Structure formats: C-alpha cells, structure tokens
PDB file of C-alpha atoms in Angstrom:
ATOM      1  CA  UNK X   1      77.036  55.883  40.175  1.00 66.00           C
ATOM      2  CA  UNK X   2      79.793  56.674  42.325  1.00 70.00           C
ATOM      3  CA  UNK X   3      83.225  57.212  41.661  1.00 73.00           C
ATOM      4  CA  UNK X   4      85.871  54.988  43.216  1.00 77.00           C
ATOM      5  CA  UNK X   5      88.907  56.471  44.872  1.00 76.00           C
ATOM      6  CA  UNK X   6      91.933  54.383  44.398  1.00 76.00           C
ATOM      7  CA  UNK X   7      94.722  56.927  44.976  1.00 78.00           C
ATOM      8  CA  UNK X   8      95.745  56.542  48.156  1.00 79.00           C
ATOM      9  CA  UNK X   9      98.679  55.622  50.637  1.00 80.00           C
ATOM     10  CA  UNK X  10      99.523  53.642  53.704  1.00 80.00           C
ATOM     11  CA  UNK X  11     102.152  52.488  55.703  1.00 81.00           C
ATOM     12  CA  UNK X  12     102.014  49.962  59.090  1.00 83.00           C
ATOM     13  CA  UNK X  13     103.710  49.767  62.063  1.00 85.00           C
ATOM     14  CA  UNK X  14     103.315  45.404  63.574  1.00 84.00           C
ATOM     15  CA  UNK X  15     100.578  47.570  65.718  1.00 87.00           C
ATOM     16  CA  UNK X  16      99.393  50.560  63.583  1.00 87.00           C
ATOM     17  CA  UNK X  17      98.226  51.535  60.144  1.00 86.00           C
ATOM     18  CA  UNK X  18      98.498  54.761  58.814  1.00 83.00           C
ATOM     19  CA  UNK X  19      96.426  55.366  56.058  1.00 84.00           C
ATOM     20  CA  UNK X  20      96.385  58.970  53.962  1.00 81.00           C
ATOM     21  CA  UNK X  21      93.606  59.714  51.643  1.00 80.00           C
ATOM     22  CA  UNK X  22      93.458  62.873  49.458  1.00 80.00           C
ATOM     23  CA  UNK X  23      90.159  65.229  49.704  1.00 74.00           C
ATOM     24  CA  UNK X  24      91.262  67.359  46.701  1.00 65.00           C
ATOM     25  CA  UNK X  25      88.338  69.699  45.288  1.00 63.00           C
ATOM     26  CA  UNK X  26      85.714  68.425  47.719  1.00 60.00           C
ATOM     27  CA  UNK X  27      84.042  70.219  50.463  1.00 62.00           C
ATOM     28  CA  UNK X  28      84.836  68.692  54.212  1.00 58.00           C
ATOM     29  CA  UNK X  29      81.773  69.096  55.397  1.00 63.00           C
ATOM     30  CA  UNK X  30      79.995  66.619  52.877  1.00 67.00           C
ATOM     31  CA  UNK X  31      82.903  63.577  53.963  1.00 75.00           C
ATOM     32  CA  UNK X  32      81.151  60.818  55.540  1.00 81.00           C
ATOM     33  CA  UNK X  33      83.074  58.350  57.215  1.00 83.00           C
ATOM     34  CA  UNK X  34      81.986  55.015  58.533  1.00 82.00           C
ATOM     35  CA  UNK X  35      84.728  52.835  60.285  1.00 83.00           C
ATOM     36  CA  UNK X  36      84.210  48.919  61.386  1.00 83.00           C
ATOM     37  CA  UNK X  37      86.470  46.513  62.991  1.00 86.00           C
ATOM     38  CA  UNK X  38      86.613  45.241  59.450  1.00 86.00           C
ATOM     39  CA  UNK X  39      85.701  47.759  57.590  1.00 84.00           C
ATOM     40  CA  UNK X  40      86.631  50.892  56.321  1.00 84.00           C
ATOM     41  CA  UNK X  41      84.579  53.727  54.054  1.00 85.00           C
ATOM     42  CA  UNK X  42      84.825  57.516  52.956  1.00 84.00           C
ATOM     43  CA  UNK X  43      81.687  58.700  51.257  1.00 81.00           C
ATOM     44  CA  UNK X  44      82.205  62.198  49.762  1.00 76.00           C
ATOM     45  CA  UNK X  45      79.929  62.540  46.607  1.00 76.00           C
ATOM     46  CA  UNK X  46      80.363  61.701  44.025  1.00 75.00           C
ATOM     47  CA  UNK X  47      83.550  60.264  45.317  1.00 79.00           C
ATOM     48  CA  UNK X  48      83.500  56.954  46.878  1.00 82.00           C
ATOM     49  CA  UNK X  49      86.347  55.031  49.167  1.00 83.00           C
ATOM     50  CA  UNK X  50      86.249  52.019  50.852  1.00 86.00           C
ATOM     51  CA  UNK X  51      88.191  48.466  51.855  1.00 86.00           C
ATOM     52  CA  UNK X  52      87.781  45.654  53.355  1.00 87.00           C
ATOM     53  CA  UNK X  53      90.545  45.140  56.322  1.00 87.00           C
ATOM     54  CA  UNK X  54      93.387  42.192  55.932  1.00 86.00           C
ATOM     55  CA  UNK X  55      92.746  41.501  59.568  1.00 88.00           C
ATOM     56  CA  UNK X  56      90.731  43.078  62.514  1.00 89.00           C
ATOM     57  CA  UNK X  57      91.445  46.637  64.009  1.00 89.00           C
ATOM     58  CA  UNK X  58      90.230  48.433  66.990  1.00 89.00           C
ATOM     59  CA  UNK X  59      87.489  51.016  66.042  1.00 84.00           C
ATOM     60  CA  UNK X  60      87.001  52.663  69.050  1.00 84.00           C
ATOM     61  CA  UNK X  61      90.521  53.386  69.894  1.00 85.00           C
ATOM     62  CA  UNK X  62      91.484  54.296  65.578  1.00 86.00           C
ATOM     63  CA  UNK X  63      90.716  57.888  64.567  1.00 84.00           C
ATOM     64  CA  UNK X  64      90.442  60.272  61.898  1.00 82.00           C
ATOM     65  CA  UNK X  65      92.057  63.616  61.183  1.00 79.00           C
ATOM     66  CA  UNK X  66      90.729  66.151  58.597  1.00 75.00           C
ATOM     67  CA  UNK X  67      92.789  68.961  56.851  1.00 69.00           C
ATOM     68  CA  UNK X  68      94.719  70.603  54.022  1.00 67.00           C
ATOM     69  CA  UNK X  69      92.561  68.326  51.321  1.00 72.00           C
ATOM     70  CA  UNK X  70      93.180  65.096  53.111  1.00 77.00           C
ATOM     71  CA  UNK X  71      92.171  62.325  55.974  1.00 81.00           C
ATOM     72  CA  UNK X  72      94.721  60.809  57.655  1.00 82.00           C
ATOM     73  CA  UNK X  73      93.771  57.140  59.424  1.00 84.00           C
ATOM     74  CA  UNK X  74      95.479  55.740  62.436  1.00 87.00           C
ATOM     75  CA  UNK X  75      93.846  52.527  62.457  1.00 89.00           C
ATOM     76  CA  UNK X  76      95.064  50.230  65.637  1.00 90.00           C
ATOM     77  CA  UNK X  77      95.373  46.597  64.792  1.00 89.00           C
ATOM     78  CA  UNK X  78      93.671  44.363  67.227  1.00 88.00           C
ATOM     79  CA  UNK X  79      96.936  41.816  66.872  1.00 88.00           C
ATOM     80  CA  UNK X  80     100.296  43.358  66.722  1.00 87.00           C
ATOM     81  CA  UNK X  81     101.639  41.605  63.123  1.00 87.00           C
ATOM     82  CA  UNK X  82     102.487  43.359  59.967  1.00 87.00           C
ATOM     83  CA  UNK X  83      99.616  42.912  57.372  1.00 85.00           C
ATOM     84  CA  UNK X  84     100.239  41.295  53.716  1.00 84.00           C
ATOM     85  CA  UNK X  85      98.318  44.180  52.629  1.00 85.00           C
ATOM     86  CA  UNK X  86      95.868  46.584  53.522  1.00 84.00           C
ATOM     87  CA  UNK X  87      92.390  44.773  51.605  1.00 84.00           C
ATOM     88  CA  UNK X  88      91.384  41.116  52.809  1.00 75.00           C
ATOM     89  CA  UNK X  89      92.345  38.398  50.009  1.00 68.00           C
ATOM     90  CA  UNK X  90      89.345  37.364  47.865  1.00 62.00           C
ATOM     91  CA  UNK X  91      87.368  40.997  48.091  1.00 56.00           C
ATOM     92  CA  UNK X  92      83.781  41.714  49.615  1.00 55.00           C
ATOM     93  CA  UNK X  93      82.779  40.017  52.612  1.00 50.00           C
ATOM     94  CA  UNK X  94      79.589  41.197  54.231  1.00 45.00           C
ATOM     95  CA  UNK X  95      79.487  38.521  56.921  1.00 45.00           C
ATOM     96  CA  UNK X  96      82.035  39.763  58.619  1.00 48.00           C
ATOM     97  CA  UNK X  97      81.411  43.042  58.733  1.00 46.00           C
ATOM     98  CA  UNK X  98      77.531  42.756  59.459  1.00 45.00           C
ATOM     99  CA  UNK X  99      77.659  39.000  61.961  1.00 46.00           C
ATOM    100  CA  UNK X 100      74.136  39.031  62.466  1.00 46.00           C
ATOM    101  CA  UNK X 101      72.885  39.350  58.767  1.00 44.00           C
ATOM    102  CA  UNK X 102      69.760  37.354  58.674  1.00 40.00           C
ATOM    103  CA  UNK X 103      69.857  33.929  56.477  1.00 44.00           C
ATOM    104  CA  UNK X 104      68.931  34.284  52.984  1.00 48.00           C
ATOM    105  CA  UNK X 105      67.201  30.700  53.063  1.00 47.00           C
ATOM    106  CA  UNK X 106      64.466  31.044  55.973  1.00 51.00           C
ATOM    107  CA  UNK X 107      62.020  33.634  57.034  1.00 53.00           C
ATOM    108  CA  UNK X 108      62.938  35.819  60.133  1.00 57.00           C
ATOM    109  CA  UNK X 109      61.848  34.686  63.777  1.00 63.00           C
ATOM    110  CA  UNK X 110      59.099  37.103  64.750  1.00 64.00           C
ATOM    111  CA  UNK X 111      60.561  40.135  66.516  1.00 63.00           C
ATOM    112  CA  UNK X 112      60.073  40.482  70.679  1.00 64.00           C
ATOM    113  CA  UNK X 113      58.953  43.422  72.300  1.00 63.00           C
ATOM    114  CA  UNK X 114      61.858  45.840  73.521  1.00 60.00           C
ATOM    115  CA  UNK X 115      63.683  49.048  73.109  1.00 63.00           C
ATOM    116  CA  UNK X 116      65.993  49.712  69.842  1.00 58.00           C
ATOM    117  CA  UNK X 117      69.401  51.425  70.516  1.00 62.00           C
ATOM    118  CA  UNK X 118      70.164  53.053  67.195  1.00 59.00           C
ATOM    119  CA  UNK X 119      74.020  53.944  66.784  1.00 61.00           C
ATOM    120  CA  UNK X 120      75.179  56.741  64.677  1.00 54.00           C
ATOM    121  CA  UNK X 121      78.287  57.088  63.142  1.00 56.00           C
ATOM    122  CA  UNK X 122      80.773  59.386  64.848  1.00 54.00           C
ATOM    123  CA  UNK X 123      80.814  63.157  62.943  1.00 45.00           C
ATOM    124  CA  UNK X 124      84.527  64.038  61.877  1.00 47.00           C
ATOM    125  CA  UNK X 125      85.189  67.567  62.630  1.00 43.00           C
ATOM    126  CA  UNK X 126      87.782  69.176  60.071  1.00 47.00           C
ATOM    127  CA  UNK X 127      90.879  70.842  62.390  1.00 48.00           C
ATOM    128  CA  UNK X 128      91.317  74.535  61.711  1.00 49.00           C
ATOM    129  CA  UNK X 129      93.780  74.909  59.178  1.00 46.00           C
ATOM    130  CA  UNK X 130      96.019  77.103  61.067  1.00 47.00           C
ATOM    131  CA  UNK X 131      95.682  74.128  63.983  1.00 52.00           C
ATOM    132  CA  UNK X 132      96.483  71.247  61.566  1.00 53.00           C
ATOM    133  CA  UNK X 133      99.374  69.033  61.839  1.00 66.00           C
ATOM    134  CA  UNK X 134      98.534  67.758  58.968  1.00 75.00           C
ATOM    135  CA  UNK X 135     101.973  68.507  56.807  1.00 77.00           C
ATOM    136  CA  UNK X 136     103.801  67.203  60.088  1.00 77.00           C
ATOM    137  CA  UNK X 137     101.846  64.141  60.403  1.00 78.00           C
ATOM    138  CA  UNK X 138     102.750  63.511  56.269  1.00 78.00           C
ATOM    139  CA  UNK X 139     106.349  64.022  57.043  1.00 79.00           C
ATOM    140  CA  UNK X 140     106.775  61.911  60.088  1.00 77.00           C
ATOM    141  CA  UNK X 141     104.717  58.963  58.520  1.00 78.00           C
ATOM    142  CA  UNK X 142     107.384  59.351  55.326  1.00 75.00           C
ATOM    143  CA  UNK X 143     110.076  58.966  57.731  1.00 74.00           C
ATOM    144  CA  UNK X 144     109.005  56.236  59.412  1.00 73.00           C
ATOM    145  CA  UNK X 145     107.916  54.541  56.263  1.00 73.00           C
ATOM    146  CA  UNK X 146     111.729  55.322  54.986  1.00 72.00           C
ATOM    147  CA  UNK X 147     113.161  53.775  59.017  1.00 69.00           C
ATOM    148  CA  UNK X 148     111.464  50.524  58.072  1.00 67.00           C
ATOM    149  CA  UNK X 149     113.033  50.112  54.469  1.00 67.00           C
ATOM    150  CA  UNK X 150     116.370  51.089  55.782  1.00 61.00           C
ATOM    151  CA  UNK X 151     117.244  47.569  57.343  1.00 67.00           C
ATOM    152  CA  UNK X 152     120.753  46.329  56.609  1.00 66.00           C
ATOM    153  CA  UNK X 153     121.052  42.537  56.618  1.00 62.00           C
ATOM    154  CA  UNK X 154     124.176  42.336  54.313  1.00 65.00           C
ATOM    155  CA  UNK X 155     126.603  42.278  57.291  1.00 64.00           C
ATOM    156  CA  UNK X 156     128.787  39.246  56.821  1.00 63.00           C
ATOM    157  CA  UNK X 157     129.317  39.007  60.682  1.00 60.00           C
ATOM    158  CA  UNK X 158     125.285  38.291  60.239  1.00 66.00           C
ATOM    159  CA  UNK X 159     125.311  35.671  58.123  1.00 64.00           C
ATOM    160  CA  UNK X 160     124.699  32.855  60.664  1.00 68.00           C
ATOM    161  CA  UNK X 161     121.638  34.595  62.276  1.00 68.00           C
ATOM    162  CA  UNK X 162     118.225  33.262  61.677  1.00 72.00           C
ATOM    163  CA  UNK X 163     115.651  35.413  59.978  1.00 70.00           C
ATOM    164  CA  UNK X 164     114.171  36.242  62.528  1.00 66.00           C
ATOM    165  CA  UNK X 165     117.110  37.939  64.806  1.00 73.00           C
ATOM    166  CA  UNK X 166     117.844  39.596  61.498  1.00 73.00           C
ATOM    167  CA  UNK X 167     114.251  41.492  62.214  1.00 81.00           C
ATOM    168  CA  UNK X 168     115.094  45.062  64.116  1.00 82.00           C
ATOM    169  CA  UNK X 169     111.250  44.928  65.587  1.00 85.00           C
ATOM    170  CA  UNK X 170     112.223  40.874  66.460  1.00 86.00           C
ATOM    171  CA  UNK X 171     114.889  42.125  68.049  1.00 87.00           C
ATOM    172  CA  UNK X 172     113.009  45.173  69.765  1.00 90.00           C
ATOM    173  CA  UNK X 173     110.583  42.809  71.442  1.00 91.00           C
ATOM    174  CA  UNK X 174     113.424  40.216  72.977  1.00 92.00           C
ATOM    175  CA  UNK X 175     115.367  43.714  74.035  1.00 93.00           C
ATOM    176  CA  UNK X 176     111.905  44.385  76.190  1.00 94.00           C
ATOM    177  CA  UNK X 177     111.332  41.359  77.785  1.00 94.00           C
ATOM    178  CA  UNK X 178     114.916  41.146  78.583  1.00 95.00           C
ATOM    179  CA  UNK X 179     114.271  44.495  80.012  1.00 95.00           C
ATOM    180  CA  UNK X 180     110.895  43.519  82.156  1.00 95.00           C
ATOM    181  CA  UNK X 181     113.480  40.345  83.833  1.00 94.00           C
ATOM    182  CA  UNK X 182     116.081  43.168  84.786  1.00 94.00           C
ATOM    183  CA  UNK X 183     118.561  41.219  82.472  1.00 95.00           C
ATOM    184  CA  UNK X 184     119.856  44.297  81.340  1.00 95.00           C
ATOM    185  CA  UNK X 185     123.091  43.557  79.802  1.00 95.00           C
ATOM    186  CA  UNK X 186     121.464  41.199  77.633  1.00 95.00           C
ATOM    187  CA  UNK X 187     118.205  43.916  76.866  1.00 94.00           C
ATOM    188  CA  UNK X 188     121.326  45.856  75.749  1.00 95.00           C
ATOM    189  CA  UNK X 189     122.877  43.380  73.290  1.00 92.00           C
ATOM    190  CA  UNK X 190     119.622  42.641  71.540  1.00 91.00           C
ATOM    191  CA  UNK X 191     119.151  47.090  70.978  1.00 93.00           C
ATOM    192  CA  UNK X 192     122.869  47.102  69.982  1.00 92.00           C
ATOM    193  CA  UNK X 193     122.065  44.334  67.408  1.00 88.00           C
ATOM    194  CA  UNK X 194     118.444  45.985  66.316  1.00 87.00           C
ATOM    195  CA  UNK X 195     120.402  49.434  65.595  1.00 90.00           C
ATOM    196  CA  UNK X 196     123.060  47.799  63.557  1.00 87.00           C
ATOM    197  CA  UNK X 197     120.487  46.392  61.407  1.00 85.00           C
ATOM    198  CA  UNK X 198     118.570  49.736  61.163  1.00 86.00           C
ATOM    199  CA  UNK X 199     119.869  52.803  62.817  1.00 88.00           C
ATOM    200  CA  UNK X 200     117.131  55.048  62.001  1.00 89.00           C
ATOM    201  CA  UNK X 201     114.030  53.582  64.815  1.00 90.00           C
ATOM    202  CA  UNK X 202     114.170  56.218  67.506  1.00 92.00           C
ATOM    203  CA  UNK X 203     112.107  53.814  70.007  1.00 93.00           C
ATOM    204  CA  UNK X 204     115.889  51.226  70.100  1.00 94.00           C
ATOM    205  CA  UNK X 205     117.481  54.203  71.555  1.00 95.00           C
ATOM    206  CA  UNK X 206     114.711  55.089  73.849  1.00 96.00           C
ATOM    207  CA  UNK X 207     115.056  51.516  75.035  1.00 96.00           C
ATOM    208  CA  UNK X 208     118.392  51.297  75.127  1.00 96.00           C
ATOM    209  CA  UNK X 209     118.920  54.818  77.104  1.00 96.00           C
ATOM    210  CA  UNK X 210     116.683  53.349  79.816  1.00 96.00           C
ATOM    211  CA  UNK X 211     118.922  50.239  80.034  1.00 96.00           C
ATOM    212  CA  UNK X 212     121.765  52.290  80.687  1.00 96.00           C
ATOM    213  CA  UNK X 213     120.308  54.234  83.141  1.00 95.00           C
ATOM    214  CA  UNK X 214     119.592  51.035  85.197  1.00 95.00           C
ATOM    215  CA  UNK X 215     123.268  50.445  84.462  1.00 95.00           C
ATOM    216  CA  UNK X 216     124.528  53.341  85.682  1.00 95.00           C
ATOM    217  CA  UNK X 217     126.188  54.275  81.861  1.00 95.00           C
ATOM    218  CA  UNK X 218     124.840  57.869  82.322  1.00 95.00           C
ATOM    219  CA  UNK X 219     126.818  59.204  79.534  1.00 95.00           C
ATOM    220  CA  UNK X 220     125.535  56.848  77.112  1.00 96.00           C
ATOM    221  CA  UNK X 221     122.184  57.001  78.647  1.00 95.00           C
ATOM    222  CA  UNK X 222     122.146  60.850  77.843  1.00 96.00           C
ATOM    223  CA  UNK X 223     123.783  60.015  74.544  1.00 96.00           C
ATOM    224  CA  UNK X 224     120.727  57.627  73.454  1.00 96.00           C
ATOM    225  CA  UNK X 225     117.946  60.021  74.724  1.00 95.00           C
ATOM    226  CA  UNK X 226     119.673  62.412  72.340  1.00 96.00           C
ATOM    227  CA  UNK X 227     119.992  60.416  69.507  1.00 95.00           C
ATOM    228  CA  UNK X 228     115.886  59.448  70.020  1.00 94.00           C
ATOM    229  CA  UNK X 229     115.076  62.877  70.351  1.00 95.00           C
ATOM    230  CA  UNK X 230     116.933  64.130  66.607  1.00 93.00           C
ATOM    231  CA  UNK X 231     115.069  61.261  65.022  1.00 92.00           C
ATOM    232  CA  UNK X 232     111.542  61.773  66.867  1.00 91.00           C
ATOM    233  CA  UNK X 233     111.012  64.557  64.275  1.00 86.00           C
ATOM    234  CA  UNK X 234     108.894  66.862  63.510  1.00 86.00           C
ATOM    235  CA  UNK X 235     107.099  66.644  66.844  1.00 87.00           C
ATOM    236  CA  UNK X 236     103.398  65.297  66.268  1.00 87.00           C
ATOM    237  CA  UNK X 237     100.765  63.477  68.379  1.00 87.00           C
ATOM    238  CA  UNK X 238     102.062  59.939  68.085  1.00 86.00           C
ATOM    239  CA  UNK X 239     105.734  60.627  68.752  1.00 89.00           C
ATOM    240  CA  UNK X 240     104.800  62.912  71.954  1.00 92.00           C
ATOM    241  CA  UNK X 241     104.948  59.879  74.399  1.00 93.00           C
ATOM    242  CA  UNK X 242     107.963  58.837  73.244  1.00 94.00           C
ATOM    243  CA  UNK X 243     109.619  62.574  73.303  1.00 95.00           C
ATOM    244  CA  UNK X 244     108.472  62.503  76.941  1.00 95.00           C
ATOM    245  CA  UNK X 245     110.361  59.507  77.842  1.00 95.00           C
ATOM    246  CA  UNK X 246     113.478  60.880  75.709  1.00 96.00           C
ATOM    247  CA  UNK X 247     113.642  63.756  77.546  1.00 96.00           C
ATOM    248  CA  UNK X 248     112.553  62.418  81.204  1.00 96.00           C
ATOM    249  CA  UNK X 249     115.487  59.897  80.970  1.00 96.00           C
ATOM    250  CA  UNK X 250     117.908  62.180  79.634  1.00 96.00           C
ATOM    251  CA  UNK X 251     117.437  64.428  82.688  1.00 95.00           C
ATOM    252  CA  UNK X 252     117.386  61.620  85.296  1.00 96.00           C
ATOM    253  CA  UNK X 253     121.095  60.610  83.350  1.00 95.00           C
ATOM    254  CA  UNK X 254     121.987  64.353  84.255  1.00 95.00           C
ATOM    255  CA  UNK X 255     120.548  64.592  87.760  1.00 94.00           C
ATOM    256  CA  UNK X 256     122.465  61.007  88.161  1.00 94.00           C
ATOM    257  CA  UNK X 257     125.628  63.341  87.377  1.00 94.00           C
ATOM    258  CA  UNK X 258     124.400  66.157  89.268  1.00 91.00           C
ATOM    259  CA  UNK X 259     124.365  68.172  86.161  1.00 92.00           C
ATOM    260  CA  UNK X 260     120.989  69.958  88.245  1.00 91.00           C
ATOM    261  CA  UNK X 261     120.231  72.975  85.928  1.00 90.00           C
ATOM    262  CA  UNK X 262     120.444  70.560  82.340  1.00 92.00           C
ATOM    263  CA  UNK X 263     117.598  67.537  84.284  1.00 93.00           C
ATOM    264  CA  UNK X 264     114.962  70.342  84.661  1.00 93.00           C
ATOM    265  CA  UNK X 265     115.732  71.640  81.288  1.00 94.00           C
ATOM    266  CA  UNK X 266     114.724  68.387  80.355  1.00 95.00           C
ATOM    267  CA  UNK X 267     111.927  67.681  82.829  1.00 95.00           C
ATOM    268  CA  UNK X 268     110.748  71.122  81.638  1.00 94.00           C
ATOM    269  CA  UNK X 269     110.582  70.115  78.419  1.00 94.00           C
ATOM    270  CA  UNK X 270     108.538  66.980  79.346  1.00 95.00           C
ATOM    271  CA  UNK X 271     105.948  68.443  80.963  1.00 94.00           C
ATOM    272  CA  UNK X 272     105.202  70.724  78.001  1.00 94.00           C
ATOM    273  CA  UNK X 273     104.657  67.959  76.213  1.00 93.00           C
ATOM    274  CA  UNK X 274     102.263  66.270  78.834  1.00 92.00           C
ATOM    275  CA  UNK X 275     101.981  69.325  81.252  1.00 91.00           C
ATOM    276  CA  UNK X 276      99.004  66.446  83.485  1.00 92.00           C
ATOM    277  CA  UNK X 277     101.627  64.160  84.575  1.00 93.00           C
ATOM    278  CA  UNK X 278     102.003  64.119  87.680  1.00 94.00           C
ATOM    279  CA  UNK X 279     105.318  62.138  88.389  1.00 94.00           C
ATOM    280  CA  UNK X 280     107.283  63.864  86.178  1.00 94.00           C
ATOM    281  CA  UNK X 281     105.517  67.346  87.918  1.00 93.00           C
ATOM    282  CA  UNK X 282     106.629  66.074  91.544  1.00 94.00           C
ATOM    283  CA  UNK X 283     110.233  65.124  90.166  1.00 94.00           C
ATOM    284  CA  UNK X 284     110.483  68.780  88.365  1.00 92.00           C
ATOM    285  CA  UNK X 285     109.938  70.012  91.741  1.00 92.00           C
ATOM    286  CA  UNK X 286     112.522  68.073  93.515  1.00 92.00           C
ATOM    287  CA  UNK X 287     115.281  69.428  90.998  1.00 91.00           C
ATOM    288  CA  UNK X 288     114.305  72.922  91.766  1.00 90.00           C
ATOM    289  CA  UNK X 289     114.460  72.141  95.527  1.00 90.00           C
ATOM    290  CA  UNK X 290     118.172  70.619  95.191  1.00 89.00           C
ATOM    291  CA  UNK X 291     119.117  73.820  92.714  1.00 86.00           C
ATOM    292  CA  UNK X 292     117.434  76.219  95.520  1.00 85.00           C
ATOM    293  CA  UNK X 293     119.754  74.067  98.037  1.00 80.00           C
ATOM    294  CA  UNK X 294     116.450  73.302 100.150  1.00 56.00           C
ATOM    295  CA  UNK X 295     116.470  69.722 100.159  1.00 51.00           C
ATOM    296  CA  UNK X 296     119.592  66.890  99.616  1.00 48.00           C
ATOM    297  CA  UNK X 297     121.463  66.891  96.283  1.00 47.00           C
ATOM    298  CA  UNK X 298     119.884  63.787  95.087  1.00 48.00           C
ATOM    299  CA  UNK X 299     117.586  62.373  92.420  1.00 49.00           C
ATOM    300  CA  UNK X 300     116.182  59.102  92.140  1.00 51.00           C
TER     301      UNK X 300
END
C-alpha cells in the first residue's frame, strides 16, 4: 500500500504553476513521473503523489526539474486565470483524464486491423548537483510568491476604483494593449497605477521602460530597466527572457543618449544570457562600429 505524499508547495502565476515537491531519503533514479493535461503523478516507492488539476494545463510545453531532494513543476495553464486551487473540486475523475475509457454498460466493438502506437512516458533525468539551480529556482519562486501578496489597495485616493483596476496583473494587461495601439501615455498610466498597488513585479517596469523609450524619457527608461533588473533576482531560467529585455532596453536608452561604451555593456550582457539571438548580435555590432568611429553615431 502506498504512502501518500501530502507535503508539498505551490504557487501560480494567471499563466503558470509552480509546484515544489520534496524527494527527501529517496533515490532519483526510482521517481516516476507521469504528467496529463489533467493530471499529475510522482511514483517513488513506497511514496506516492498525485492530483487531479483545477483546470487544464499544457503537457508538452510543462516540465520537470530534479535535484537537491526535490522536483520542481512548471506546469503551463492552457487558459491564463488564477486557479481556486491546485486539485479539481469533488476529487477523482477518470473521464477526464482517460476520454476514451470504454462504457461500463456494453461490450466493446470488435477491434479493426491496424498498427498500435504505444507512448511512453518521458524519463526525468536528475541535473548534476553542481549544475542545479535548484536553491535559485526555490528562492525566486518565494519571491514571487511574496510580489503577489504584497498588493496595497488601502490607498484612499483608490477608493472609487473598481475591483478590478485595483488588480496589478488587471492593470498589466490594459498597460499592454494600450501598448500594442501605440497609446503610450495611457500604457504608462495603467504601469504607474499597477506599481502603486504593488511595487515589487519586475515585468511593470520592464513594460513601462519600453514605453518610455517610445517616448523618448530615456532617463526614466534606463531608470525602469534598472529597477527590473534588481528585482529579476537570483538569475534563473524563467526570469532570463525578461533580464534580456531589461538589459537590451536599458542600452538602447543609453545609445539614445549616446552614452556608446554603457549600451554594449548592456547588449553584452544580453547576449550572455541568449548568446543565439541574432538581433540583439547585429545591434552589438553596430555599437562597436560607432565606438570604433567606422560607421554614423547612431542607434535605432
């Protein structure tokens, strides 16, 4: 009889779950883990985890990581909305999970002719301890966890809001369509509003910076990219996009003010964290040109 595991912790993002389960005293190797769109299980005798999902996620795209005595989940939700909770009200339900499960109350159609495709479950390779970001990945969930408690809707100048615009992430989404219409001014208001409510979400001041770029506020452009940057700590796997962008629009601000020498620095910097992208390899190059005084002092 197996035992079941029900130490365990999670946080969510409206399009992410992050969910940490400890390995303690059990061999990596013998962890089996099955994941469904609806679905999830950890087999690792004679321990036994498993849930079933509030709503649908994305099991190709989610993924495991194995180290230090724990699995850490990044589960991708197939709609972007924060979950009630992480197990489906009401418990079990096989149907779901397994669509085609024959009817209990007639006998099967005969079977035709034809080839089976049998699909095995993915293997989860542990990460060499003295590779693992495991500790990192801990401590950057906590602090997001921590950025999404930290909202401050006493305010009085608030008070006539509706609940909604008092929601940074409400806010956040307006502030990028705003963005995508070239309203900028306005994409700007809706980020100053989200940041007053919680200061701590680095991606409102990655937003923000590239508003003021498009608006020419260089200073406060370089200001924002900053502020992104302190608070995209400690630097793991899903913050390195965002770093990227920090530190891209920070040195475009700089280039902007022909500040030449500090927009590599940054563009350096970028390209260590994604050292395949191409535009930001091409732009690099351009800097070094216009410090070498080969080409125009000018960057786009």
């Amino acid at each position: 009889m197996p035992v079941r595991v029900s130490e365990f912790s999670w946080q969510q993002t409206p399009a992410t779950i992050f969910l940490s389960l400890p390995l303690r005293g059990v061999c990596l190797r013998d962890a089996d883990v099955f994941c469904g769109e609806s679905y999830l299980k950890v087999n690792f005798p004679p321990f036994l985890f498993e849930v079933f999902l509030y709503a649908p996620i994305d099991d190709e795209k989610s993924k495991a990581k194995i180290g230090n005595d724990t699995i850490l989940f990044t589960l991708y939700k197939k709609e972007p909305v924060l979950w009630d909770s992480l197990s489906r009200p009401g418990g079990r339900n096989w149907e779901n999970i397994f669509p085609e499960k024959l009817k209990e109350d007639r006998a099967p159609e005969p079977r035709s002719p034809g080839s089976i495709q049998i699909r095995f479950t993915p293997r989860v390779f542990p990460t060499a301890l003295r590779e693992s970001q495991v500790a990192e990945e801990e401590e950057w969930l906590h602090k997001q966890a921590e950025a999404r408690r930290a909202v401050n809707t006493d305010l009085p100048e608030l008070s006539d809001l509706k609940e909604e615009e008092k929601n940074p992430d409400w806010l956040k989404d307006k502030g990028n369509k705003l963005f995508a219409t070239e309203n900028y001014l306005a994409a700007v208001d809706a980020y100053n509003l989200a940041i007053r409510l919680n200061c701590k979400i680095p991606l409102l001041y990655l937003n923000r910076a590239a508003c003021h770029l498009k608006l020419k506020n260089l200073h406060k452009a370089i200001e924002d990219s900053s502020k992104a940057l302190e608070l995209l700590t400690p630097p793991v796997a899903d913050n390195a996009n965002a770093r990227m962008k920090a530190h891209v629009r920070r040195g475009t601000a700089f280039c902007q003010l022909e500040l030449y020498v500090e927009g590599l620095q940054d563009y350096e910097a970028a390209l260590k964290i994604d050292p395949a992208n191409t535009v930001v390899q091409n732009d690099a190059e351009k800097i070094r040109n216009i410090i070498q005084g080969t080409t125009l002092k000018s960057c786009d």
